[in-house]
Structure formats: C-alpha cells, structure tokens
Coordinates of N, CA and C and ligand atoms in Angstrom, one line a residue:
X1 N 21.8 -6.3 17.8 CA 20.7 -5.4 17.9 C 21.2 -4.0 18.5
X2 N 20.6 -2.9 18.0 CA 21.0 -1.6 18.5 C 20.7 -1.5 20.0
X3 N 21.5 -0.6 20.7 CA 21.3 -0.5 22.1 C 20.2 0.6 22.4
X4 N 19.7 1.3 21.4 CA 18.6 2.2 21.6 C 17.4 1.7 20.9
X5 N 16.9 0.6 21.4 CA 15.7 0.0 20.9 C 14.5 0.9 21.4
X6 N 13.6 1.3 20.4 CA 12.5 2.2 20.8 C 11.5 1.4 21.7
X7 N 10.8 2.2 22.5 CA 9.8 1.6 23.5 C 8.6 1.3 22.7
X8 N 7.9 0.2 23.1 CA 6.7 -0.2 22.5 C 5.6 0.8 22.8
X9 N 4.6 0.9 21.8 CA 3.4 1.8 22.1 C 2.4 1.0 22.9
X10 N 2.6 -0.2 23.3 CA 1.7 -0.9 24.1 C 1.1 -2.1 23.3
X11 N 0.4 -2.9 24.0 CA -0.2 -4.1 23.4 C -1.3 -3.8 22.4
X12 N -1.5 -4.6 21.4 CA -2.5 -4.4 20.3 C -3.4 -5.6 20.4
X13 N -4.7 -5.3 20.2 CA -5.7 -6.4 20.3 C -5.4 -7.5 19.3
X14 N -5.5 -8.7 19.8 CA -5.2 -9.9 18.9 C -5.9 -9.9 17.6
X15 N -7.2 -9.4 17.6 CA -8.0 -9.5 16.4 C -7.4 -8.5 15.4
X16 N -6.9 -7.4 15.8 CA -6.3 -6.4 14.9 C -5.0 -7.0 14.3
X17 N -4.2 -7.7 15.1 CA -3.0 -8.3 14.6 C -3.3 -9.4 13.6
X18 N -4.4 -10.1 13.9 CA -4.9 -11.1 12.9 C -5.3 -10.5 11.6
X19 N -6.0 -9.4 11.7 CA -6.5 -8.7 10.5 C -5.3 -8.2 9.7
X20 N -4.2 -7.7 10.3 CA -3.0 -7.3 9.6 C -2.3 -8.5 8.9
X21 N -2.2 -9.6 9.6 CA -1.6 -10.8 9.0 C -2.5 -11.3 7.9
X22 N -3.8 -11.2 8.1 CA -4.7 -11.6 7.0 C -4.6 -10.7 5.8
X23 N -4.4 -9.4 6.0 CA -4.2 -8.5 4.9 C -3.1 -8.9 4.0
X24 N -2.0 -9.4 4.5 CA -0.9 -9.9 3.7 C -1.3 -11.0 2.8
X25 N -2.1 -11.9 3.4 CA -2.5 -13.1 2.6 C -3.6 -12.7 1.6
X26 N -4.4 -11.7 1.9 CA -5.4 -11.3 1.0 C -4.7 -10.6 -0.2
X27 N -3.7 -9.8 0.0 CA -3.0 -9.1 -1.1 C -2.3 -10.2 -2.0
X28 N -1.9 -11.2 -1.4 CA -1.2 -12.3 -2.2 C -2.3 -13.0 -3.0
X29 N -3.4 -13.3 -2.4 CA -4.5 -14.1 -3.1 C -5.1 -13.2 -4.2
X30 N -5.0 -11.9 -4.1 CA -5.6 -11.0 -5.1 C -4.6 -10.7 -6.2
X31 N -3.4 -11.2 -6.1 CA -2.3 -11.0 -7.1 C -1.7 -9.6 -7.0
X32 N -1.8 -9.0 -5.9 CA -1.2 -7.6 -5.7 C 0.3 -7.8 -5.2
X33 N 0.5 -8.8 -4.3 CA 1.9 -9.1 -3.9 C 2.2 -10.6 -4.3
X34 N 3.5 -10.9 -4.4 CA 3.9 -12.3 -4.7 C 4.9 -12.7 -3.6
X35 N 6.1 -13.0 -4.0 CA 7.1 -13.3 -3.0 C 7.5 -12.0 -2.2
X36 N 7.2 -10.8 -2.8 CA 7.6 -9.5 -2.3 C 6.4 -8.7 -2.0
X37 N 6.7 -7.5 -1.4 CA 5.6 -6.6 -1.1 C 5.2 -6.7 0.4
X38 N 4.6 -5.7 0.9 CA 4.2 -5.7 2.3 C 3.1 -4.7 2.6
X39 N 2.4 -5.0 3.8 CA 1.4 -4.1 4.2 C 1.6 -3.8 5.7
X40 N 1.3 -2.6 6.1 CA 1.5 -2.2 7.5 C 0.3 -1.4 8.0
X41 N 0.2 -1.3 9.3 CA -0.8 -0.4 9.9 C -0.2 0.4 11.0
X42 N -0.7 1.6 11.2 CA -0.2 2.4 12.3 C -0.8 1.7 13.6
X43 N 0.1 1.8 14.6 CA -0.4 1.3 16.0 C -1.7 2.0 16.4
X44 N -2.7 1.3 16.7 CA -4.0 1.9 17.0 C -4.0 2.9 18.2
X45 N -3.0 2.7 19.1 CA -3.0 3.6 20.3 C -1.8 4.5 20.4
X46 N -0.8 4.3 19.5 CA 0.5 5.0 19.6 C 0.8 5.5 18.1
X47 N 0.4 6.7 17.7 CA 0.6 7.1 16.3 C 2.0 7.2 15.9
X48 N 3.0 7.1 16.8 CA 4.4 7.2 16.5 C 5.0 5.8 16.3
X49 N 4.1 4.8 16.2 CA 4.6 3.4 16.0 C 3.7 2.8 14.9
X50 N 4.3 1.8 14.2 CA 3.5 1.1 13.2 C 3.9 -0.4 13.3
X51 N 3.1 -1.2 12.7 CA 3.2 -2.7 12.8 C 3.3 -3.3 11.4
X52 N 4.2 -4.2 11.2 CA 4.4 -4.9 9.9 C 5.1 -6.2 10.2
X53 N 4.8 -7.2 9.3 CA 5.4 -8.5 9.4 C 7.0 -8.4 9.3
X54 N 7.6 -9.4 9.8 CA 9.0 -9.6 9.6 C 9.2 -9.9 8.1
X55 N 10.5 -9.9 7.6 CA 10.8 -10.2 6.2 C 10.4 -11.6 5.8
X56 N 9.3 -11.7 5.1 CA 8.7 -13.0 4.8 C 7.7 -12.8 3.7
X57 N 7.5 -13.9 2.8 CA 6.6 -13.8 1.7 C 5.2 -13.6 2.3
X58 N 4.4 -12.6 1.7 CA 3.2 -12.2 2.3 C 2.2 -13.3 2.5
X59 N 2.1 -14.3 1.7 CA 1.2 -15.4 1.8 C 1.5 -16.3 3.0
X60 N 2.6 -16.1 3.6 CA 3.0 -17.0 4.8 C 2.9 -16.3 6.1
X61 N 2.5 -15.0 6.1 CA 2.5 -14.2 7.3 C 1.4 -14.7 8.3
X62 N 1.8 -14.8 9.6 CA 0.9 -15.1 10.7 C 1.0 -13.9 11.7
X63 N 0.0 -13.9 12.6 CA 0.1 -12.8 13.6 C 1.4 -12.8 14.4
X64 N 2.0 -13.9 14.6 CA 3.3 -14.0 15.4 C 4.5 -13.4 14.7
X65 N 4.3 -13.1 13.4 CA 5.4 -12.6 12.6 C 5.4 -11.0 12.6
X66 N 4.5 -10.4 13.3 CA 4.4 -9.0 13.2 C 5.3 -8.3 14.2
X67 N 6.0 -7.3 13.7 CA 7.0 -6.5 14.5 C 6.5 -5.1 14.6
X68 N 6.8 -4.5 15.7 CA 6.4 -3.1 15.9 C 7.6 -2.2 15.6
X69 N 7.4 -1.0 15.0 CA 8.5 -0.1 14.6 C 8.2 1.3 15.1
X70 N 9.2 2.1 15.3 CA 9.0 3.5 15.4 C 9.0 4.1 14.0
X71 N 8.7 5.4 13.9 CA 8.5 6.0 12.5 C 9.9 6.2 11.8
X72 N 11.0 6.0 12.5 CA 12.3 5.9 11.8 C 12.6 4.5 11.3
X73 N 11.6 3.6 11.5 CA 11.6 2.2 11.1 C 12.7 1.4 11.9
X74 N 12.9 1.8 13.2 CA 13.7 0.9 14.1 C 12.7 0.0 14.8
X75 N 13.1 -1.3 14.8 CA 12.2 -2.3 15.5 C 12.2 -2.2 17.0
X76 N 11.0 -2.3 17.6 CA 10.9 -2.3 19.0 C 11.0 -3.7 19.6
X77 N 10.7 -4.7 18.8 CA 10.6 -6.0 19.4 C 11.0 -7.1 18.3
X78 N 12.1 -6.8 17.6 CA 12.5 -7.8 16.6 C 12.9 -9.2 17.1
X79 N 13.5 -9.2 18.2 CA 13.9 -10.5 18.9 C 14.6 -11.4 17.9
X80 N 15.5 -10.9 17.1 CA 16.3 -11.7 16.2 C 15.6 -11.8 14.8
X81 N 14.4 -11.4 14.7 CA 13.7 -11.5 13.4 C 14.2 -10.4 12.4
X82 N 14.3 -10.7 11.1 CA 14.8 -9.7 10.2 C 13.6 -8.9 9.6
X83 N 13.9 -7.7 9.3 CA 12.9 -6.7 8.8 C 13.0 -6.5 7.3
X84 N 11.9 -6.1 6.7 CA 11.9 -5.8 5.3 C 12.9 -4.6 5.0
X85 N 13.6 -4.7 3.9 CA 14.6 -3.7 3.5 C 13.8 -2.3 3.3
X86 N 12.6 -2.5 2.7 CA 11.9 -1.3 2.3 C 10.9 -0.8 3.3
X87 N 11.1 -1.1 4.6 CA 10.2 -0.6 5.6 C 10.1 0.9 5.7
X88 N 11.1 1.6 5.3 CA 11.2 3.0 5.3 C 10.1 3.7 4.5
X89 N 9.5 3.0 3.5 CA 8.4 3.5 2.8 C 7.3 3.8 3.8
X90 N 7.0 2.8 4.7 CA 5.9 2.9 5.6 C 6.2 4.0 6.7
X91 N 7.3 3.9 7.3 CA 7.6 4.8 8.4 C 7.6 6.3 7.9
X92 N 8.1 6.6 6.7 CA 8.2 8.0 6.3 C 6.8 8.4 5.8
X93 N 6.0 7.6 5.3 CA 4.6 8.0 4.9 C 3.8 8.3 6.2
X94 N 3.9 7.4 7.2 CA 3.2 7.7 8.5 C 3.7 9.0 9.1
X95 N 5.0 9.4 8.9 CA 5.4 10.7 9.5 C 4.8 11.8 8.7
X96 N 4.8 11.7 7.4 CA 4.3 12.8 6.5 C 2.8 12.9 6.5
X97 N 2.1 11.9 6.8 CA 0.7 11.8 6.6 C -0.1 11.3 7.8
X98 N -0.4 12.2 8.8 CA -1.1 11.8 10.0 C -2.4 11.1 9.7
X99 N -3.0 11.4 8.5 CA -4.3 10.8 8.2 C -4.2 9.3 7.8
X100 N -3.0 8.9 7.4 CA -2.8 7.6 6.9 C -2.7 6.6 8.0
X101 N -3.5 5.5 8.0 CA -3.4 4.5 9.1 C -2.9 3.2 8.6
X102 N -2.8 3.0 7.2 CA -2.3 1.8 6.7 C -1.6 2.0 5.3
X103 N -0.6 1.2 5.0 CA 0.2 1.4 3.8 C 0.4 0.0 3.1
X104 N 0.2 0.0 1.8 CA 0.6 -1.3 1.1 C 1.7 -0.9 0.1
X105 N 2.7 -1.7 0.0 CA 3.7 -1.5 -1.0 C 3.8 -2.8 -1.8
X106 N 3.6 -2.7 -3.2 CA 3.7 -3.9 -4.0 C 4.4 -3.6 -5.3
X107 N 4.6 -4.7 -6.0 CA 5.2 -4.6 -7.4 C 4.1 -5.1 -8.4
X108 N 2.9 -4.9 -8.1 CA 1.8 -5.5 -8.9 C 2.0 -5.1 -10.4
X109 N 2.0 -6.2 -11.2 CA 2.6 -6.0 -12.6 C 1.8 -5.1 -13.5
X110 N 0.5 -5.0 -13.4 CA -0.2 -4.2 -14.4 C 0.0 -2.7 -14.2
X111 N 0.4 -2.4 -13.0 CA 0.5 -1.0 -12.6 C 1.9 -0.4 -13.1
X112 N 2.9 -1.3 -13.1 CA 4.3 -0.8 -13.4 C 4.4 0.0 -14.7
X113 N 3.8 -0.4 -15.8 CA 3.9 0.3 -17.0 C 3.6 1.8 -16.9
X114 N 2.6 2.1 -16.0 CA 2.2 3.6 -15.9 C 3.4 4.4 -15.3
X115 N 4.3 3.8 -14.6 CA 5.4 4.5 -14.1 C 6.6 4.6 -15.1
X116 N 6.4 4.0 -16.2 CA 7.5 3.9 -17.2 C 7.3 4.8 -18.4
X117 N 6.0 5.1 -18.8 CA 5.8 5.7 -20.1 C 5.1 7.1 -20.0
X118 N 4.8 7.5 -18.8 CA 4.2 8.9 -18.7 C 2.8 9.0 -19.1
X119 N 2.1 7.8 -19.4 CA 0.6 7.8 -19.6 C 0.0 7.9 -18.2
X120 N -0.8 9.0 -17.9 CA -1.3 9.1 -16.5 C -2.3 8.0 -16.2
X121 N -2.2 7.4 -15.0 CA -3.2 6.5 -14.6 C -4.5 7.2 -14.2
X122 N -5.6 6.8 -14.7 CA -6.9 7.4 -14.5 C -7.9 6.4 -13.9
X123 N -9.0 6.9 -13.3 CA -10.0 6.0 -12.6 C -10.9 5.5 -13.7
X124 N -10.8 4.2 -14.0 CA -11.6 3.6 -15.1 C -13.0 3.3 -14.7
X125 N -13.2 3.1 -13.4 CA -14.5 2.7 -12.8 C -14.7 3.2 -11.4
X126 N -15.9 3.1 -10.9 CA -16.2 3.6 -9.5 C -15.3 3.0 -8.4
X127 N -15.0 1.7 -8.5 CA -14.2 1.1 -7.4 C -12.8 1.7 -7.3
X128 N -12.4 2.3 -8.4 CA -11.1 2.9 -8.4 C -11.1 4.5 -8.4
X129 N -12.3 5.0 -7.8 CA -12.5 6.4 -7.9 C -11.4 7.2 -7.2
X130 N -10.7 6.6 -6.2 CA -9.6 7.3 -5.5 C -8.5 7.7 -6.4
X131 N -8.4 7.1 -7.5 CA -7.3 7.4 -8.5 C -7.6 8.7 -9.2
X132 N -8.8 9.1 -9.2 CA -9.2 10.3 -10.0 C -8.6 11.6 -9.4
X133 N -8.0 11.5 -8.2 CA -7.4 12.7 -7.6 C -6.0 12.9 -8.1
X134 N -5.5 11.9 -8.9 CA -4.1 12.0 -9.4 C -3.2 11.0 -8.8
X135 N -2.3 10.5 -9.7 CA -1.4 9.4 -9.3 C 0.0 9.9 -9.7
X136 N 0.8 10.4 -8.7 CA 2.1 10.9 -9.0 C 3.1 9.7 -9.2
X137 N 4.2 10.0 -9.9 CA 5.3 8.9 -10.1 C 6.5 9.4 -9.4
X138 N 7.1 8.5 -8.5 CA 8.3 8.8 -7.8 C 9.4 8.1 -8.7
X139 N 10.4 9.0 -9.1 CA 11.5 8.5 -9.8 C 12.7 8.6 -8.9
X140 N 13.2 7.5 -8.4 CA 14.3 7.5 -7.4 C 15.6 8.1 -8.0
X141 N 15.7 8.0 -9.3 CA 16.9 8.5 -10.0 C 17.1 10.0 -9.8
X142 N 16.0 10.7 -9.7 CA 16.0 12.1 -9.7 C 16.9 12.6 -8.5
X143 N 16.8 12.0 -7.4 CA 17.5 12.5 -6.2 C 18.7 11.6 -5.9
X144 N 18.7 10.4 -6.3 CA 19.6 9.4 -5.8 C 20.5 8.8 -6.9
X145 N 20.3 9.2 -8.2 CA 21.1 8.7 -9.2 C 20.8 7.2 -9.5
X146 N 21.9 6.5 -9.9 CA 21.7 5.0 -10.2 C 21.7 4.3 -8.8
X147 N 20.6 3.6 -8.6 CA 20.4 2.8 -7.3 C 19.9 1.4 -7.7
X148 N 19.7 0.6 -6.6 CA 19.1 -0.7 -6.8 C 17.5 -0.5 -6.9
X149 N 17.1 0.7 -6.9 CA 15.6 1.1 -7.0 C 14.8 0.9 -5.8
X150 N 15.5 0.3 -4.7 CA 14.7 0.0 -3.5 C 14.7 1.2 -2.6
X151 N 13.6 1.4 -1.8 CA 13.5 2.5 -0.9 C 14.0 1.9 0.5
X152 N 15.4 1.9 0.6 CA 16.0 1.1 1.6 C 16.6 2.0 2.8
X153 N 16.2 3.3 2.8 CA 16.7 4.1 4.0 C 15.7 5.2 4.1
X154 N 15.9 6.0 5.2 CA 15.0 7.1 5.6 C 14.9 8.1 4.5
X155 N 16.1 8.7 4.0 CA 16.0 9.7 3.0 C 15.2 9.3 1.7
X156 N 15.3 8.1 1.3 CA 14.6 7.6 0.1 C 13.1 7.6 0.4
X157 N 12.8 7.1 1.6 CA 11.4 7.1 2.1 C 10.8 8.5 2.1
X158 N 11.6 9.5 2.6 CA 11.1 10.9 2.7 C 10.8 11.4 1.3
X159 N 11.7 11.1 0.3 CA 11.6 11.6 -1.1 C 10.3 11.0 -1.7
X160 N 10.0 9.7 -1.4 CA 8.8 9.1 -1.9 C 7.6 9.7 -1.3
X161 N 7.6 10.0 0.0 CA 6.4 10.6 0.7 C 6.2 12.0 0.2
X162 N 7.3 12.7 -0.2 CA 7.1 14.1 -0.7 C 6.4 14.0 -2.1
X163 N 6.8 13.1 -2.9 CA 6.2 13.0 -4.2 C 4.7 12.5 -4.1
X164 N 4.5 11.7 -3.2 CA 3.1 11.2 -2.9 C 2.2 12.4 -2.5
X165 N 2.8 13.3 -1.6 CA 2.0 14.4 -1.1 C 0.7 14.0 -0.5
X166 N -0.4 14.5 -0.9 CA -1.7 14.2 -0.2 C -2.5 13.1 -1.0
X167 N -1.8 12.5 -2.0 CA -2.5 11.5 -2.8 C -2.5 10.2 -2.0
X168 N -3.4 9.3 -2.5 CA -3.5 8.0 -1.8 C -2.7 6.9 -2.5
X169 N -2.3 7.1 -3.7 CA -1.5 6.1 -4.5 C -0.4 6.8 -5.2
X170 N 0.8 6.2 -5.2 CA 1.9 6.8 -5.9 C 2.6 5.6 -6.7
X171 N 3.1 5.9 -7.9 CA 3.8 4.9 -8.6 C 5.3 5.1 -8.3
X172 N 6.1 4.0 -8.4 CA 7.5 4.1 -8.2 C 8.1 3.6 -9.5
X173 N 8.9 4.5 -10.2 CA 9.4 4.1 -11.6 C 10.2 2.8 -11.5
X174 N 9.9 1.9 -12.5 CA 10.7 0.7 -12.6 C 10.7 -0.1 -11.4
X175 N 9.7 -0.1 -10.6 CA 9.7 -0.8 -9.3 C 8.3 -1.2 -8.9
X176 N 7.4 -0.3 -8.6 CA 6.0 -0.7 -8.1 C 5.2 0.4 -7.7
X177 N 4.5 0.3 -6.6 CA 3.6 1.4 -6.2 C 3.3 1.3 -4.7
X178 N 2.6 2.3 -4.2 CA 2.2 2.4 -2.8 C 0.8 2.8 -2.8
X179 N 0.0 2.2 -1.9 CA -1.4 2.6 -1.7 C -1.6 2.8 -0.2
X180 N -2.3 3.9 0.1 CA -2.5 4.2 1.5 C -4.0 4.4 1.8
X181 N -4.4 4.4 3.1 CA -5.7 4.6 3.5 C -5.9 5.0 4.9
X182 N -7.1 5.5 5.3 CA -7.4 5.8 6.6 C -7.7 4.6 7.5
X183 N -7.9 3.4 6.9 CA -8.0 2.2 7.6 C -7.2 1.1 6.9
X184 N -7.0 0.0 7.6 CA -6.3 -1.1 6.9 C -7.1 -1.6 5.8
X185 N -8.4 -1.7 6.0 CA -9.3 -2.3 5.0 C -9.3 -1.4 3.7
X186 N -9.3 -0.1 3.9 CA -9.3 0.8 2.8 C -8.0 0.8 2.0
X187 N -6.9 0.7 2.7 CA -5.6 0.6 2.0 C -5.5 -0.7 1.2
X188 N -6.0 -1.8 1.7 CA -6.0 -3.1 1.0 C -6.9 -2.9 -0.2
X189 N -8.1 -2.4 0.0 CA -9.1 -2.2 -1.1 C -8.4 -1.4 -2.3
X190 N -7.7 -0.3 -1.9 CA -7.1 0.6 -2.9 C -6.0 -0.1 -3.6
X191 N -5.2 -0.9 -2.9 CA -4.1 -1.7 -3.5 C -4.7 -2.6 -4.6
X192 N -5.7 -3.4 -4.2 CA -6.4 -4.3 -5.1 C -6.9 -3.6 -6.3
X193 N -7.7 -2.5 -6.1 CA -8.4 -1.9 -7.2 C -7.4 -1.0 -8.0
X194 N -6.3 -0.6 -7.5 CA -5.3 0.0 -8.4 C -4.8 -1.0 -9.4
X195 N -4.5 -2.2 -9.0 CA -4.1 -3.2 -9.9 C -5.2 -3.6 -10.9
X196 N -6.4 -3.7 -10.5 CA -7.6 -4.0 -11.4 C -7.7 -2.8 -12.3
X197 N -7.7 -1.6 -11.8 CA -7.9 -0.4 -12.7 C -6.8 -0.4 -13.8
X198 N -5.6 -0.7 -13.4 CA -4.5 -0.7 -14.4 C -4.8 -1.7 -15.5
X199 N -5.3 -2.9 -15.2 CA -5.6 -3.8 -16.3 C -6.7 -3.2 -17.2
X200 N -7.7 -2.6 -16.5 CA -8.8 -2.1 -17.3 C -8.4 -0.9 -18.2
X201 N -7.4 -0.1 -17.7 CA -6.9 1.0 -18.5 C -6.1 0.4 -19.7
X202 N -5.3 -0.6 -19.5 CA -4.6 -1.2 -20.6 C -5.6 -1.7 -21.7
X203 N -6.7 -2.4 -21.2 CA -7.7 -2.8 -22.2 C -8.4 -1.7 -22.9
X204 N -8.6 -0.6 -22.1 CA -9.3 0.6 -22.7 C -8.5 1.2 -23.8
X205 N -7.2 1.3 -23.5 CA -6.3 1.9 -24.5 C -6.2 1.0 -25.7
X206 N -6.1 -0.3 -25.5 CA -6.1 -1.2 -26.6 C -7.3 -1.1 -27.5
X207 N -8.5 -1.0 -26.8 CA -9.7 -0.9 -27.5 C -9.8 0.3 -28.3
X208 N -9.4 1.4 -27.7 CA -9.5 2.7 -28.4 C -8.4 2.9 -29.5
X209 N -7.4 2.1 -29.4 CA -6.3 2.2 -30.3 C -5.0 2.8 -29.7
X210 N -3.9 2.2 -29.9 CA -2.7 2.7 -29.3 C -2.4 4.1 -29.8
X211 N -1.9 4.9 -28.9 CA -1.7 6.3 -29.3 C -2.9 7.2 -28.8
X212 N -3.9 6.5 -28.1 CA -5.0 7.2 -27.5 C -4.5 8.1 -26.5
X213 N -5.0 9.3 -26.5 CA -4.6 10.3 -25.4 C -5.3 9.9 -24.1
X214 N -4.6 9.5 -23.1 CA -5.2 9.0 -21.9 C -6.1 10.1 -21.2
X215 N -5.8 11.3 -21.5 CA -6.6 12.4 -20.9 C -7.9 12.5 -21.5
X216 N -8.2 11.8 -22.7 CA -9.5 11.9 -23.3 C -10.4 10.7 -23.1
X217 N -9.9 9.7 -22.3 CA -10.7 8.6 -21.9 C -11.9 9.1 -21.0
X218 N -13.1 8.6 -21.1 CA -14.2 9.1 -20.3 C -14.2 8.5 -18.9
X219 N -13.1 8.8 -18.2 CA -12.9 8.2 -16.9 C -13.8 8.8 -15.8
X220 N -13.7 8.3 -14.6 CA -14.4 8.9 -13.4 C -13.7 10.3 -13.3
X221 N -14.5 11.3 -13.2 CA -13.9 12.7 -13.1 C -13.8 13.1 -11.6
X222 N -13.2 14.3 -11.4 CA -12.9 14.7 -10.0 C -14.2 15.1 -9.3
X223 N -15.3 15.4 -10.0 CA -16.6 15.6 -9.3 C -17.2 14.3 -8.9
X224 N -17.1 13.3 -9.7 CA -17.7 12.0 -9.4 C -16.9 11.3 -8.3
X225 N -15.6 11.5 -8.3 CA -14.7 10.6 -7.5 C -15.1 10.7 -6.0
X226 N -15.2 11.9 -5.4 CA -15.5 11.9 -3.9 C -16.8 11.2 -3.6
X227 N -17.8 11.2 -4.5 CA -19.1 10.6 -4.3 C -18.9 9.1 -4.3
X228 N -18.2 8.6 -5.3 CA -18.0 7.1 -5.5 C -17.1 6.6 -4.3
X229 N -16.1 7.4 -3.9 CA -15.2 7.0 -2.9 C -15.9 6.7 -1.5
X230 N -16.9 7.5 -1.2 CA -17.6 7.3 0.0 C -18.3 5.9 0.0
X231 N -18.8 5.6 -1.1 CA -19.4 4.2 -1.2 C -18.4 3.1 -1.1
X232 N -17.2 3.4 -1.7 CA -16.1 2.4 -1.6 C -15.7 2.1 -0.1
X233 N -15.7 3.2 0.7 CA -15.2 3.1 2.0 C -16.3 2.5 3.0
X234 N -17.6 2.4 2.5 CA -18.6 1.8 3.3 C -19.1 0.5 2.7
X235 N -19.9 0.5 1.7 CA -20.4 -0.7 1.0 C -19.3 -1.5 0.4
X236 N -18.2 -0.8 0.0 CA -17.1 -1.5 -0.6 C -16.4 -2.5 0.4
X237 N -16.7 -2.3 1.7 CA -16.1 -3.2 2.7 C -16.7 -4.6 2.6
X238 N -17.7 -4.8 1.8 CA -18.2 -6.2 1.5 C -17.0 -7.0 0.9
X239 N -16.2 -6.4 0.1 CA -15.0 -7.1 -0.5 C -14.1 -7.6 0.6
X240 N -13.8 -6.6 1.5 CA -12.9 -7.0 2.7 C -13.5 -8.2 3.4
X241 N -14.8 -8.1 3.7 CA -15.5 -9.2 4.5 C -15.3 -10.6 3.7
X242 N -15.5 -10.5 2.4 CA -15.3 -11.7 1.6 C -13.9 -12.3 1.8
X243 N -12.9 -11.4 1.5 CA -11.5 -11.8 1.5 C -11.1 -12.3 2.9
X244 N -11.6 -11.6 3.9 CA -11.2 -11.9 5.3 C -11.8 -13.3 5.7
X245 N -13.0 -13.5 5.3 CA -13.6 -14.8 5.5 C -12.9 -15.9 4.9
X246 N -12.4 -15.7 3.7 CA -11.7 -16.7 2.9 C -10.3 -17.1 3.7
X247 N -9.7 -16.1 4.2 CA -8.4 -16.3 4.9 C -8.8 -17.1 6.2
X248 N -9.8 -16.7 6.9 CA -10.2 -17.4 8.2 C -10.5 -18.8 7.9
X249 N -11.1 -19.1 6.8 CA -11.5 -20.5 6.5 C -10.2 -21.3 6.2
X250 N -9.2 -20.7 5.8 CA -7.9 -21.4 5.5 C -7.1 -21.6 6.7
X251 N -7.0 -20.6 7.6 CA -6.0 -20.7 8.7 C -6.6 -20.7 10.1
X252 N -7.9 -20.4 10.2 CA -8.6 -20.5 11.5 C -8.4 -19.3 12.4
X253 N -7.8 -18.2 11.8 CA -7.7 -17.0 12.7 C -8.1 -15.8 11.8
Ligands
ZN1 ZN1 9.6 -2.8 -3.5

C-alpha cells in the first residue's frame, strides 16, 4: 500500500452505503452491467472524496465492499481490497463536474453501436429526455493511440471528462458509456434509460428503414427535454423505489 494514503472524509450513513451497494445490484438486474461496470457516489459530506465498491461483479456488491477514494482515485481505506482498474472515470468526472454526485460506467450492449458508427443517439421518449441535450463520443485513440481501450489512469479519465463536458451521458468508442447525475438515483435512472433508449432507437431506425437520417427522427427536442427531465427526477423516482424494494427483498438491507 502507498505510504501517502489519503485521509477519509468521515463516516457515511449506513443507509446511504446500502443504497450505493443496492445501486450496483439494480444496474445488474436491469441489464446495464454484467460481470463488469461500476457505480459510484460522491461522499455526501466531503466533495473531494467518492465511494465505490472494490473490484467485484456488480450483482455481488454489499455495503462492506465499498471503498472511499480521493479524486485522484487513491483509496483511503482499501485494507488489502483491490480496486476497479477504471476508477479514474469516476474521480476525474467528479473533479471536472462539481454538480455530479454519482457516476455509472457500463458496457451496456445496445448503447455500444452508437459509439461505432457516428449515428447520433437521440431521446426516443420522455424517460430518456436527458439525452436530448447531446451525447458526445470519447474516442480513446485520438489522444492515446492503440490502447486496451480502458480508462485506467488519470490522464485518460481527464480526456473522457473533457469530451463529456457538461453533458450527462458520454459514449466510449468500442467500449461502453458513462451516465452521471445530481443524485445516485438519477444517475442509475439515466444509465438504465440510456440502454432502453438505445434499444428503442435501433427499433425506430429498423422501422423507418436502414439509411434513415437519425437527425430526422421525431425525437424529444431540446425544448421538450428540460420539461420532461424535471418529471424524471421527481415522479421518475418511482422506478428507483421499485428497484430498491426488490433488492431489499432479496438481501435484507
Ligand atoms: Zn469499462
């Protein structure tokens, strides 16, 4: 272990740790993550720290697996536990975006094609209104040449956060995507509905005929999106309540 272990931002309420662990299981149950992928939240009292599970399949995460990190993604309390290689995605987004309180990284399969072919992802329905503000694509090759495609250090995380800018979702070419939010619940909601929206857009393009210009789909527009997104962040939490209840019924926390 490094001899300059960062100081903890202080204790976190057990129910928040349980919600973060539950978020991993929810994302697995919703088909957003599988053996890979992760969700983090910013420390509720220390904005220079964030919380994320140790390197573990998301469906297996428990509150005891959660590690605290500084924004350079150094662990405060690893105690021999191993960290996700791609934790820098989270640390660098928290550094660049003070408004972001939670981050999901996944390789959810329906989303990946949009990072490969240059067809813009658009908001196909109200639950995915947050996509109407634009979905940039991070191509790791542009700055780093041929790599294993993983965001496995600080500079790669910085480059991803730069491409993401002020958006809430970014695609990662030949890899996956990132979804962010002002709360853990919103970030999970966005990750789930980015995957659902991708499926609907594939169906829409199939229905309209291949070669359809994605910019001509009658998608949620930029005037409608802020209105719909307010509803998603309030009434849309019904989805979180459902998913959270299902996890609690399975594991008792
Ligand atoms: Zn990844």
